[in-house]
Amino acid sequence: GYLDDQFVQLEELQDHANPNFVEEVVALFYKDSSRLLLNIDQALEKKPLEFTKLDGYMHQFKGSSSSIGAKKVKAECTLFRDYCRAGNAEGCMRTFQQLKKEYATLRKKLEAYFQ
Amino acid sequence: MENCFSSPRTDMFPAGLRVLVVDDDPTWLKILEKMLKKCSYEVTTCCLAREALDLLRERKDGFDIVISDVNMPDMDGFKLLEHVGLEMDLPVIMMSVDGETSRVMKGVQHGACDYLLKPIRMKELRNIWQHVFRKKIHEVRDIECHDVLDDFQMMRNRSDQSDDVRLSSGGDLTVRKRKDVEHKHDEKELGDPSSAKKARVVWSVDLHQKFVKAVNQIGFEKVGPKKILDLMTVPWLTRENVASHLQKYRLYLSRLQKENETKSSFSGMKHSDSSSKDSTGSFSLQNSVSMHQGDAATGGYGCSANNILAQKVDRGICNTESKGIISMPKTEHDKFVLEDISDPQRASSSSHIGFSHSFQSVEPGVAYSAFCSSIPAQYSWSSPETQFNFRQECRSPLHETGSSPLSQLPGFRHHIQVDHLQPAASVNANPPMTERDKLGNVKIDPLYAKCRGTSPSEMTSVASTADSFLNQFDIHKAVKGQVLEPTSTAKLNMKIGGLNQDSIYNLEPTQKSLNLGDESNFVSLNEDRQVRWLEGDGYPVNIGGHNVEVWDQNDPPQLRGDVPLQLYDMLRFDWDYLYDSMEYPIMEEGLYIA
């Protein structure tokens, strides 16, 4: 699955006080994650790669992804960070491409969900 | 305990708990807000650490607990944690998507009472009130213990001051005292804190101002509770009240110093940072001392301790957060600090003190180490080197330099566990997390991250191990005491006191009532230490409680230069610190106005 238990938790938090809670959270996630992805994209264009910085960005992105339970995206984040720590530039690039794919897929699924 | 909660808000406890959430991730902020609201807590969110600190300072006593993310753009979560612990003495929970042991360890070392992994579950948030509750309990105990210890201290003070005499008579006294204390403690434990034998003094802003004025008038190094009391001309105030307040004040100052240091070199208190912070030579010494730098030779350590303390004092003075209050004692404090340090051994204790003050922050770790050092004295009282070694070791764990402290800890832990298997007497002064008895090293309690990781229990077990271990242990112990501060200052004191007592006579399981025996580790430790401790100086015993008293009677500088003094100092500060936490809320307006 694309989303884990966290998403279920979010749904459980939704109530009449916050009827659109999940949607709001997801919207926040989009905003925050887009910004972070852009940062990472830009950082990946710098040569040589600043692994510490990249690791930091990815850490933030991972945190963001965990907020809605984006399981697959999170897994890519972890992989990316491993590559960062190993100083493996190619690994980072590859993983990031994969991550972006997963992210795009997730967004599509969520959009469908909210329709 | 229910008696502690009298306001309407507390009647429905834990509902209405005032939580401050700090996280730079807006998504999480929203989610946490909703989750906490679901728990019927009063939530305030903040996305910047600076903002959070401002809020906390603005609304002193406006929050019960703080939940903060570890990674934030404007300030490191650990730093915020230290600040909150130092200034507001609130329980802080850390959270992060990163659950690596080293990070968690760091959190605990810095004083976090819990470390949650994201994604955070509702059930985890539901129980955060336990940290608030635990703190309250400890505060109450602190008061009680304090009272009890004060009595104890008085009794001890009457005994001869010489070590030998102290040893023999102290032992007797302590035995007797202990029993009395235990009884008292038992009584108090059950009773309403307000009905404690001694009414708790509320240090209002005015009262504190008078106090500070008196301190500055007298001269920080010459200050003594009696003198302050005379100058303050507050009829209902007793010398004991002043003594304990003075202890806390001193601890507070040293913490501020540390804080300044950390601030200037936020890089996590690296050695280099410290040095950069302080240009003076002493500062560098400091680094070595506190920061596990290294190997501070005993002499060096002592010296550095001095320097550091001096440094600390300076810093404290510069601390903007305590402008009015701190500025004065600066010189005096320096002297004060230095005086203590004159003796290498003392230095270690001094350093401890300094360090301990900063328990809240990373620095406290150092203090703890110092503290620990003193404790090691117990074991190897006769070997200053050991102590120093110990310190060094302590230092490392204390300091946040990442791996070194951690590596130290495991070592400790290991030893501790082996050695110590204390029964669970501990009352759990340390909140949350550690189960000292079990782990032996637990005490790292978040509170006392300082020494990082060496919970008292660890310390105790260490005692039995080699000196080097012992050292560590001591440090841990010290740390523990210090660390405990946040949550269970009383406990810590008790522990230390208990420790001492144990040293004097075998710890008894019943100690727990006093919180003395709180940490089984301590107990076990004590045994080993007992012999040593006594040898060193009878003073350390019941330091927690007696510090105030003893201190009154003997100005620090007069204390023996040898180890006992150190311990005394350490303990004294520890206790102060511990008690301090109790009074912080009250004193906040006066003391800690940013």
XYZ file of C-alpha atoms in Angstrom:
709
model
C 0.000 0.000 0.000
C 0.969 3.570 -0.443
C -0.242 4.777 2.864
C 0.234 3.178 6.231
C -1.501 3.274 9.553
C -0.736 6.927 10.029
C -3.258 7.820 7.413
C -5.858 5.826 9.253
C -4.990 7.768 12.379
C -5.578 10.985 10.523
C -8.945 9.804 9.450
C -9.749 8.934 13.006
C -8.815 12.409 14.081
C -11.317 13.898 11.733
C -14.526 14.838 13.458
C -17.277 17.408 13.239
C -15.005 20.002 14.747
C -12.647 19.443 11.820
C -14.654 17.842 9.058
C -11.990 18.309 6.422
C -9.099 17.519 8.609
C -7.490 14.895 6.426
C -7.759 16.973 3.347
C -6.245 19.946 5.115
C -3.369 17.908 6.378
C -2.711 16.490 2.948
C -2.779 19.984 1.487
C -0.183 21.074 3.995
C 1.848 18.051 3.116
C 1.797 18.920 -0.564
C 2.957 22.408 0.120
C 5.737 21.430 2.437
C 6.938 18.465 0.466
C 6.987 20.370 -2.836
C 9.210 22.953 -1.277
C 11.544 20.345 0.077
C 11.686 18.449 -3.184
C 12.671 21.620 -4.926
C 15.443 22.201 -2.418
C 16.743 18.722 -2.968
C 16.549 19.054 -6.711
C 18.579 22.200 -6.604
C 21.062 20.745 -4.183
C 21.544 17.744 -6.449
C 22.599 20.021 -9.240
C 25.533 21.342 -7.300
C 28.731 19.539 -7.924
C 30.196 18.119 -5.860
C 27.224 17.053 -3.837
C 26.857 18.355 -0.328
C 25.806 15.179 1.348
C 25.238 16.635 4.757
C 22.928 19.229 3.386
C 21.107 16.700 1.289
C 20.750 14.444 4.261
C 19.246 17.285 6.199
C 16.706 18.067 3.517
C 15.794 14.462 3.167
C 15.370 14.166 6.882
C 12.827 16.922 6.727
C 11.134 15.373 3.773
C 10.968 12.072 5.513
C 9.367 13.711 8.494
C 6.843 15.310 6.255
C 6.065 12.062 4.521
C 5.604 10.312 7.780
C 2.920 12.788 8.714
C 0.463 11.330 6.293
C 1.851 7.837 6.315
C 3.400 7.862 2.875
C 5.015 4.496 3.244
C 6.733 4.037 -0.084
C 7.947 7.566 -0.271
C 9.369 7.204 3.203
C 11.224 4.075 2.231
C 12.902 5.954 -0.598
C 13.829 8.681 1.836
C 15.591 6.230 4.072
C 17.435 4.773 1.123
C 18.440 8.195 -0.056
C 19.825 9.044 3.364
C 21.808 5.852 3.439
C 23.398 6.824 0.150
C 24.115 10.255 1.481
C 25.919 8.875 4.449
C 27.860 6.573 2.216
C 28.713 9.486 -0.012
C 27.274 7.699 -2.972
C 26.247 10.399 -5.426
C 24.905 8.074 -8.044
C 22.886 6.183 -5.518
C 21.408 9.453 -4.316
C 20.454 10.553 -7.784
C 18.879 7.266 -8.653
C 16.964 7.036 -5.450
C 15.735 10.539 -5.799
C 14.311 9.824 -9.223
C 12.547 6.840 -7.802
C 11.316 8.907 -4.912
C 9.833 11.501 -7.187
C 7.992 8.809 -9.059
C 6.523 7.408 -5.905
C 5.584 10.863 -4.768
C 3.806 11.587 -8.037
C 1.922 8.325 -7.812
C 0.905 9.079 -4.265
C -0.441 12.446 -5.165
C -2.539 10.977 -7.923
C -3.964 8.393 -5.590
C -4.772 10.975 -2.972
C -6.440 13.214 -5.460
C -8.615 10.344 -6.508
C -9.378 9.597 -2.898
C -10.588 13.066 -2.191
C -12.779 13.306 -5.179
C -0.423 13.867 45.553
C -3.820 14.936 44.678
C -3.369 17.646 47.140
C -0.844 19.253 44.971
C -3.417 19.988 42.419
C -5.769 22.497 43.706
C -6.654 24.658 40.791
C -9.688 23.867 38.720
C -7.471 22.992 35.892
C -5.758 20.410 37.883
C -8.948 19.024 39.203
C -9.665 17.528 35.889
C -6.074 16.507 35.432
C -4.829 15.382 33.058
C -7.428 17.141 30.978
C -6.584 20.734 30.432
C -2.886 20.039 30.426
C -1.202 22.992 28.775
C 1.025 21.752 26.069
C 3.363 23.728 23.890
C 4.247 22.021 20.637
C 7.257 23.163 18.691
C 7.889 21.808 15.221
C 9.017 23.377 12.008
C 6.944 20.945 9.970
C 3.538 22.558 9.510
C 1.884 19.294 8.680
C 2.980 17.709 11.907
C 2.118 20.780 13.839
C -1.417 20.555 12.643
C -1.683 16.865 13.299
C -0.237 17.110 16.772
C -2.484 19.975 17.605
C -5.473 17.936 16.661
C -4.271 14.880 18.494
C -3.576 16.770 21.661
C -6.906 18.468 21.498
C -8.470 15.081 21.285
C -6.789 14.265 24.565
C -8.489 17.305 25.985
C -5.253 19.154 26.370
C -4.802 22.854 25.853
C -2.523 23.176 22.876
C -0.327 26.001 21.699
C 1.701 25.490 18.576
C 4.884 27.098 17.467
C 6.995 26.526 14.448
C 10.122 28.217 15.621
C 12.181 27.396 18.641
C 12.892 31.036 19.362
C 9.256 31.789 19.276
C 8.613 28.967 21.653
C 11.190 30.223 24.104
C 9.734 33.682 23.961
C 6.315 32.308 24.600
C 7.527 30.283 27.514
C 9.279 33.238 29.018
C 6.362 35.475 28.477
C 3.944 33.143 30.062
C 5.856 31.845 32.965
C 3.952 29.068 34.451
C 1.706 29.132 31.442
C 2.578 25.673 30.257
C 2.853 22.299 31.799
C 4.849 20.483 29.210
C 6.697 21.095 25.989
C 6.867 18.800 23.006
C 9.532 19.654 20.533
C 10.969 18.304 17.354
C 14.637 17.580 17.296
C 15.466 19.101 13.952
C 14.500 22.671 13.541
C 15.966 25.332 11.341
C 16.544 28.134 13.801
C 17.687 26.202 16.799
C 18.591 22.680 17.598
C 15.912 20.858 19.482
C 18.377 19.764 22.090
C 19.342 23.276 22.765
C 15.778 24.282 23.206
C 15.432 21.378 25.518
C 18.253 22.619 27.628
C 16.891 26.095 27.740
C 13.516 24.988 28.813
C 14.923 22.766 31.448
C 17.161 25.467 32.786
C 14.828 28.353 32.656
C 11.457 26.929 33.112
C 12.130 23.526 34.424
C 9.311 22.016 32.450
C 9.228 18.460 31.241
C 10.186 18.308 27.587
C 9.402 15.555 25.159
C 11.468 15.256 22.044
C 10.231 13.855 18.793
C 11.757 12.950 15.516
C 11.356 10.749 12.548
C 14.840 9.564 13.291
C 14.916 6.975 15.971
C 18.555 6.190 16.048
C 19.798 5.205 19.449
C 22.403 7.914 19.471
C 19.795 10.547 18.937
C 17.562 9.187 21.587
C 20.492 8.992 23.922
C 21.342 12.550 23.206
C 17.822 13.556 23.995
C 17.915 11.837 27.287
C 21.261 13.303 28.070
C 19.975 16.738 27.425
C 17.167 16.199 29.782
C 14.259 15.076 27.691
C 11.744 13.118 29.641
C 10.716 11.173 26.616
C 11.596 10.706 23.004
C 8.827 9.909 20.573
C 9.236 8.605 17.102
C 7.250 9.980 14.250
C 4.693 9.033 13.249
C 3.333 9.550 16.701
C 0.430 7.575 17.941
C -2.464 8.887 19.914
C -1.783 6.594 22.781
C 1.675 8.010 23.131
C 0.326 11.479 23.452
C -2.366 10.496 25.823
C 0.170 9.573 28.431
C 2.365 12.605 28.364
C 0.675 13.918 31.461
C 2.659 11.391 33.461
C 5.741 13.508 33.038
C 4.028 16.492 34.498
C 2.641 14.489 37.305
C 5.916 12.892 38.066
C 7.575 16.223 38.323
C 5.001 17.412 40.730
C 5.491 14.404 42.867
C 9.153 14.922 42.951
C 8.752 18.480 43.880
C 6.667 17.531 46.774
C 9.124 14.983 47.804
C 11.812 17.493 47.458
C 10.180 19.691 49.914
C 9.674 16.917 52.267
C 13.064 15.540 51.816
C 14.480 18.910 52.088
C 12.920 19.385 55.393
C 13.988 16.079 56.552
C 17.429 16.543 55.283
C 17.685 19.904 56.836
C 17.068 18.339 60.146
C 19.535 15.729 59.357
C 22.026 18.237 58.289
C 21.687 20.067 61.474
C 22.340 17.017 63.421
C 25.344 16.250 61.416
C 26.651 19.666 61.708
C 26.791 19.320 65.349
C 29.281 16.590 65.036
C 32.900 17.301 64.890
C 34.099 18.729 61.721
C 37.116 16.648 61.316
C 36.850 13.848 58.961
C 37.671 11.301 61.475
C 35.276 12.510 63.917
C 32.767 12.874 61.322
C 33.260 9.451 60.204
C 32.588 7.988 63.473
C 30.018 10.299 64.760
C 28.571 10.928 61.417
C 27.926 7.348 61.053
C 26.074 7.243 64.255
C 24.219 10.305 63.458
C 23.432 9.209 60.089
C 22.165 5.987 61.305
C 19.951 7.689 63.691
C 19.137 10.386 61.318
C 18.385 8.061 58.644
C 15.829 6.390 60.663
C 14.340 9.628 61.653
C 14.404 10.829 58.195
C 12.837 7.734 56.973
C 10.101 8.043 59.416
C 9.595 11.569 58.553
C 9.702 10.833 54.984
C 7.199 8.153 55.335
C 4.929 10.474 57.064
C 5.376 13.130 54.596
C 5.027 10.962 51.684
C 1.558 10.207 52.571
C 0.643 13.514 53.831
C -0.340 16.608 52.108
C 2.646 18.602 51.104
C 1.164 21.611 52.676
C 1.196 19.912 55.973
C 4.868 19.206 55.744
C 6.805 20.019 58.771
C 8.244 23.079 57.267
C 6.101 25.395 55.360
C 7.473 25.909 51.969
C 8.758 29.340 51.377
C 7.474 31.025 48.317
C 10.219 33.093 46.907
C 8.368 35.943 45.401
C 10.009 38.426 43.142
C 10.357 40.893 45.975
C 11.758 38.376 48.317
C 14.204 37.202 45.787
C 15.277 40.713 44.994
C 15.989 41.256 48.630
C 17.922 38.094 48.649
C 20.007 39.032 45.645
C 20.642 42.431 47.069
C 21.843 40.939 50.276
C 24.062 38.498 48.455
C 25.681 41.212 46.454
C 26.103 43.356 49.473
C 27.853 40.697 51.403
C 30.017 39.583 48.576
C 29.353 36.400 46.773
C 32.211 34.464 48.123
C 31.633 35.511 51.641
C 27.977 34.978 51.507
C 26.346 32.692 53.961
C 22.747 32.116 54.802
C 23.026 33.737 58.160
C 24.468 36.914 56.739
C 21.908 37.045 54.015
C 19.147 36.466 56.436
C 20.323 39.277 58.616
C 20.497 41.654 55.739
C 17.182 40.704 54.327
C 15.312 41.529 57.486
C 12.448 39.260 56.738
C 11.247 38.106 60.118
C 9.508 34.955 59.107
C 12.332 33.699 56.950
C 14.625 31.119 58.438
C 18.247 30.578 57.801
C 17.424 27.238 56.268
C 15.121 28.843 53.790
C 17.833 31.181 52.782
C 20.418 28.477 52.662
C 18.461 26.333 50.327
C 17.552 29.264 48.206
C 21.147 30.269 48.001
C 22.100 26.863 46.814
C 19.580 27.023 44.101
C 20.635 30.425 43.155
C 24.181 29.305 42.755
C 23.136 26.437 40.658
C 21.063 28.689 38.594
C 23.954 30.961 37.993
C 26.210 28.228 36.921
C 23.596 26.969 34.638
C 23.262 30.268 33.052
C 26.905 30.336 32.528
C 26.746 27.107 30.814
C 23.902 28.302 28.845
C 25.851 31.207 27.644
C 28.588 28.996 26.708
C 26.370 26.736 24.815
C 24.749 29.599 23.145
C 27.877 31.055 21.935
C 29.043 27.844 20.629
C 25.984 26.159 19.748
C 27.705 23.574 17.870
C 26.793 21.250 20.527
C 29.242 22.059 23.088
C 32.134 20.742 21.396
C 35.317 21.344 22.949
C 36.337 23.663 20.361
C 33.176 25.445 20.735
C 33.672 26.044 24.277
C 37.026 27.351 23.683
C 35.820 29.624 21.070
C 33.265 30.879 23.362
C 35.622 31.760 25.902
C 38.736 33.286 24.931
C 40.357 32.960 28.219
C 42.635 30.192 28.947
C 40.465 28.969 31.596
C 37.871 28.501 29.136
C 39.826 26.085 27.234
C 40.425 24.309 30.372
C 36.883 24.216 30.747
C 36.442 22.577 27.567
C 38.658 19.894 28.487
C 37.058 19.488 31.693
C 33.583 19.447 30.820
C 33.723 18.328 27.481
C 35.258 15.176 27.972
C 37.936 16.604 26.270
C 39.897 14.819 27.416
C 42.229 14.009 29.455
C 42.392 16.478 31.884
C 45.028 15.599 34.245
C 43.821 15.692 37.634
C 45.495 18.890 38.206
C 44.409 20.094 34.937
C 41.029 19.040 35.618
C 40.980 20.761 38.799
C 42.319 23.817 37.260
C 40.058 23.706 34.446
C 37.298 23.212 36.735
C 38.281 26.356 38.290
C 38.527 28.091 35.131
C 35.450 26.741 33.865
C 33.630 27.646 36.827
C 34.987 31.014 36.590
C 34.068 31.014 33.069
C 30.772 29.832 33.833
C 30.244 32.434 36.252
C 31.196 34.984 33.801
C 28.928 33.624 31.365
C 26.218 33.438 33.723
C 26.662 36.997 34.325
C 26.531 37.797 30.771
C 23.525 35.838 30.313
C 20.926 38.151 29.184
C 18.344 36.077 30.612
C 19.322 36.875 34.002
C 20.440 40.317 33.568
C 19.576 41.942 36.694
C 20.106 39.093 38.854
C 23.176 37.670 37.500
C 25.230 40.655 36.978
C 25.982 41.149 40.509
C 27.227 37.928 41.616
C 29.535 37.778 38.793
C 32.669 38.701 40.519
C 31.644 37.140 43.650
C 30.691 34.132 41.916
C 33.965 33.929 40.313
C 35.584 34.106 43.550
C 33.274 31.702 44.890
C 33.968 29.323 42.264
C 37.606 29.752 42.405
C 37.777 29.334 46.008
C 36.275 26.064 45.786
C 38.598 25.082 43.211
C 41.684 25.874 45.011
C 42.215 22.367 45.824
C 42.462 20.106 42.877
C 40.040 17.897 44.371
C 37.916 20.720 45.102
C 38.298 21.817 41.695
C 36.773 18.749 40.546
C 33.948 19.300 42.738
C 33.772 22.835 41.730
C 33.776 21.853 38.275
C 31.092 19.641 39.139
C 29.177 22.328 40.533
C 29.554 24.379 37.548
C 28.643 21.541 35.527
C 25.903 20.495 37.557
C 24.404 23.802 37.286
C 24.130 23.355 33.756
C 22.532 20.180 34.023
C 19.668 21.230 32.245
C 21.610 21.811 29.269
C 24.323 19.816 28.034
C 26.499 21.303 30.484
C 24.900 19.746 33.315
C 26.380 16.745 32.017
C 29.574 18.183 32.852
C 28.500 19.056 36.206
C 27.493 15.675 36.672
C 30.701 14.481 35.705
C 32.061 16.702 38.225
C 29.625 15.368 40.484
C 30.485 12.028 39.504
C 33.963 12.751 40.098
C 33.219 13.544 43.520
C 31.362 10.480 43.899
C 34.106 8.407 42.678
C 35.899 9.849 45.441
C 33.882 7.650 47.440
C 35.300 4.737 45.952
C 38.647 5.857 45.491
C 38.759 8.700 47.684
C 42.317 8.313 48.174
C 43.121 8.489 44.592
C 42.586 11.825 43.119
C 43.833 10.532 39.913
C 41.058 8.211 39.770
C 38.761 10.926 40.334
C 40.141 12.846 37.635
C 40.153 10.000 35.415
C 36.763 9.604 36.349
C 36.000 12.994 35.474
C 37.471 12.717 32.228
C 35.391 9.888 31.581
C 32.484 11.559 32.888
C 33.105 14.390 30.827
C 32.997 12.625 27.753
C 29.748 11.113 28.362
C 28.473 14.335 29.386
C 29.244 16.131 26.465
C 27.434 15.947 23.589
C 30.073 15.171 21.336
C 28.219 12.457 19.939
C 29.831 9.231 20.029
C 32.180 9.578 22.825
C 29.607 10.066 25.460
C 27.673 7.321 24.100
C 30.491 4.985 24.098
C 31.096 5.852 27.575
C 27.703 5.136 28.552
C 27.547 1.714 27.302
C 30.601 0.984 29.221
C 29.050 2.295 32.246
C 25.941 0.625 31.745
C 27.603 -2.520 31.380
C 29.434 -2.174 34.467
C 26.663 -0.965 36.330
C 24.447 -3.674 35.490
C 26.904 -6.170 36.370
C 27.607 -4.709 39.581
C 24.482 -3.514 40.558
C 21.363 -5.233 40.879
C 19.613 -3.175 43.121
C 16.238 -3.913 44.086
C 13.786 -1.568 42.909
C 13.756 0.485 45.881
C 14.025 3.551 43.901
C 11.191 5.709 44.014
C 11.892 6.700 40.582
C 12.988 10.014 41.166
C 13.881 9.972 37.668
C 11.043 10.177 35.698
C 10.230 8.500 32.915
C 12.538 6.680 31.515
C 14.930 4.966 33.435
C 14.462 2.125 35.552
C 17.451 2.426 37.399
C 17.168 -0.561 39.281
C 16.980 -2.604 36.331
C 19.430 -1.037 34.206
C 21.603 0.243 36.709
C 22.541 2.924 34.473
C 19.279 4.148 33.829
C 19.487 7.165 35.493
C 20.411 8.963 32.677
C 17.049 10.119 32.869
C 16.284 12.608 30.526
C 16.600 15.084 33.066
C 20.011 14.608 33.679
C 21.290 14.008 30.456
C 24.190 15.763 31.636
C 26.252 13.121 32.759
C 24.607 11.403 30.274
C 23.555 8.311 30.804
C 24.946 7.428 33.971
C 22.103 7.048 36.110
C 22.782 6.706 39.649
C 22.287 3.136 39.491
C 24.979 3.011 37.101
C 27.048 4.837 39.333
C 26.563 2.517 42.072
C 27.452 -0.419 40.126
C 30.389 1.339 38.894
C 31.680 1.596 42.279
C 32.342 -1.956 42.352
C 34.145 -1.904 39.149
C 37.527 -0.669 38.501
C 38.427 2.756 39.369
C 38.025 3.983 35.940
C 34.647 2.654 35.942
C 34.124 4.040 39.237
C 34.985 7.341 38.022
C 32.506 7.121 35.424
C 30.143 5.993 37.838
C 30.673 8.725 40.100
C 30.183 11.043 37.417
C 27.101 9.442 36.528
C 26.008 9.589 39.933
C 26.694 13.097 40.077
C 25.013 13.482 36.927
C 22.233 11.589 38.065
C 21.748 13.726 40.921
C 21.893 16.586 38.781
C 20.007 15.187 36.071
C 17.333 14.258 38.295
C 16.927 17.715 38.986
C 14.352 18.366 36.536
C 12.115 15.800 37.630
C 13.050 14.833 40.915
C 15.334 17.109 42.489
C 14.302 15.937 45.752
C 15.023 12.535 44.719
C 18.350 13.292 43.632
C 19.169 14.901 46.735
C 17.876 12.068 48.506
C 19.789 9.841 46.448
C 22.893 11.521 47.062
C 22.054 11.734 50.569
C 21.000 8.218 50.492
C 24.150 7.378 48.891
C 26.072 8.901 51.508
C 24.069 7.371 54.068
C 24.478 4.125 52.553
C 28.017 4.613 52.649
C 27.761 5.138 56.211
C 25.663 2.251 56.820
C 24.413 -0.198 54.456
C 21.593 1.006 52.526
C 18.390 -0.401 53.406
C 15.568 -1.097 51.227
C 13.550 1.177 53.286
C 15.473 3.997 52.013
C 13.032 4.396 49.403
C 10.799 6.203 51.629
C 13.355 8.802 51.809
C 14.146 8.559 48.263
C 17.438 7.904 49.551
C 17.407 4.448 48.606
C 15.758 5.419 45.579
C 18.179 4.093 43.356
C 19.086 0.716 44.146
C 22.117 1.433 42.307
C 22.975 3.898 44.742
C 22.570 1.456 47.344
C 24.811 -1.012 45.899
C 27.162 1.646 45.123
C 26.997 2.972 48.454
C 28.191 -0.104 49.946
C 31.337 0.081 48.147
C 31.498 3.647 48.582
C 30.572 3.622 52.064
C 33.875 2.647 53.155
C 35.497 5.053 50.947
C 33.165 7.777 51.513
C 33.578 7.700 55.091
C 37.193 7.723 54.682
C 37.074 10.693 52.596
C 34.846 12.778 54.530
C 31.853 12.351 56.479
C 30.391 15.310 54.915
C 29.229 13.941 51.758
C 26.771 11.888 53.450
C 23.434 13.289 53.169
C 24.789 15.882 51.157
C 21.552 16.549 49.703
C 19.904 17.444 52.797
C 22.763 18.620 54.642
C 24.296 20.670 52.158
C 22.308 23.508 53.066
C 22.984 23.175 56.623
C 26.501 22.231 56.466
C 27.102 24.820 54.069
C 25.759 27.388 56.236
C 28.018 26.490 58.898
C 31.032 26.203 56.889
C 31.451 28.473 54.065
C 32.511 26.541 51.107
C 35.968 27.763 51.079
C 36.404 26.514 54.485
C 35.450 23.118 53.600
C 38.153 20.783 53.413
C 40.078 20.962 50.360
C 40.125 17.338 49.952
C 37.643 15.324 48.319
C 34.972 15.528 50.806
C 34.764 19.107 50.106
C 34.346 18.475 46.561
C 31.682 16.118 47.123
C 30.147 18.422 49.440
C 30.197 21.111 46.975
C 28.848 18.940 44.416
C 26.250 17.579 46.474
C 25.466 20.868 47.752
C 24.888 22.133 44.405
C 23.091 19.153 43.391
C 20.785 19.543 46.159
C 20.427 23.078 45.505
C 19.722 22.380 42.058
C 17.257 19.871 42.955
C 15.478 21.963 45.354
C 15.874 24.724 43.083
C 13.684 23.154 40.605
C 11.068 23.113 43.157
C 11.200 26.694 43.612
C 11.809 27.793 40.191
C 8.282 28.382 39.343
C 8.033 30.692 42.176
C 11.264 32.329 41.654
C 10.882 32.604 38.054
C 9.621 36.038 37.996
C 12.338 37.209 40.116
C 15.191 35.267 38.824
C 14.636 34.183 35.424
C 13.074 37.002 33.734
C 14.508 37.019 30.343
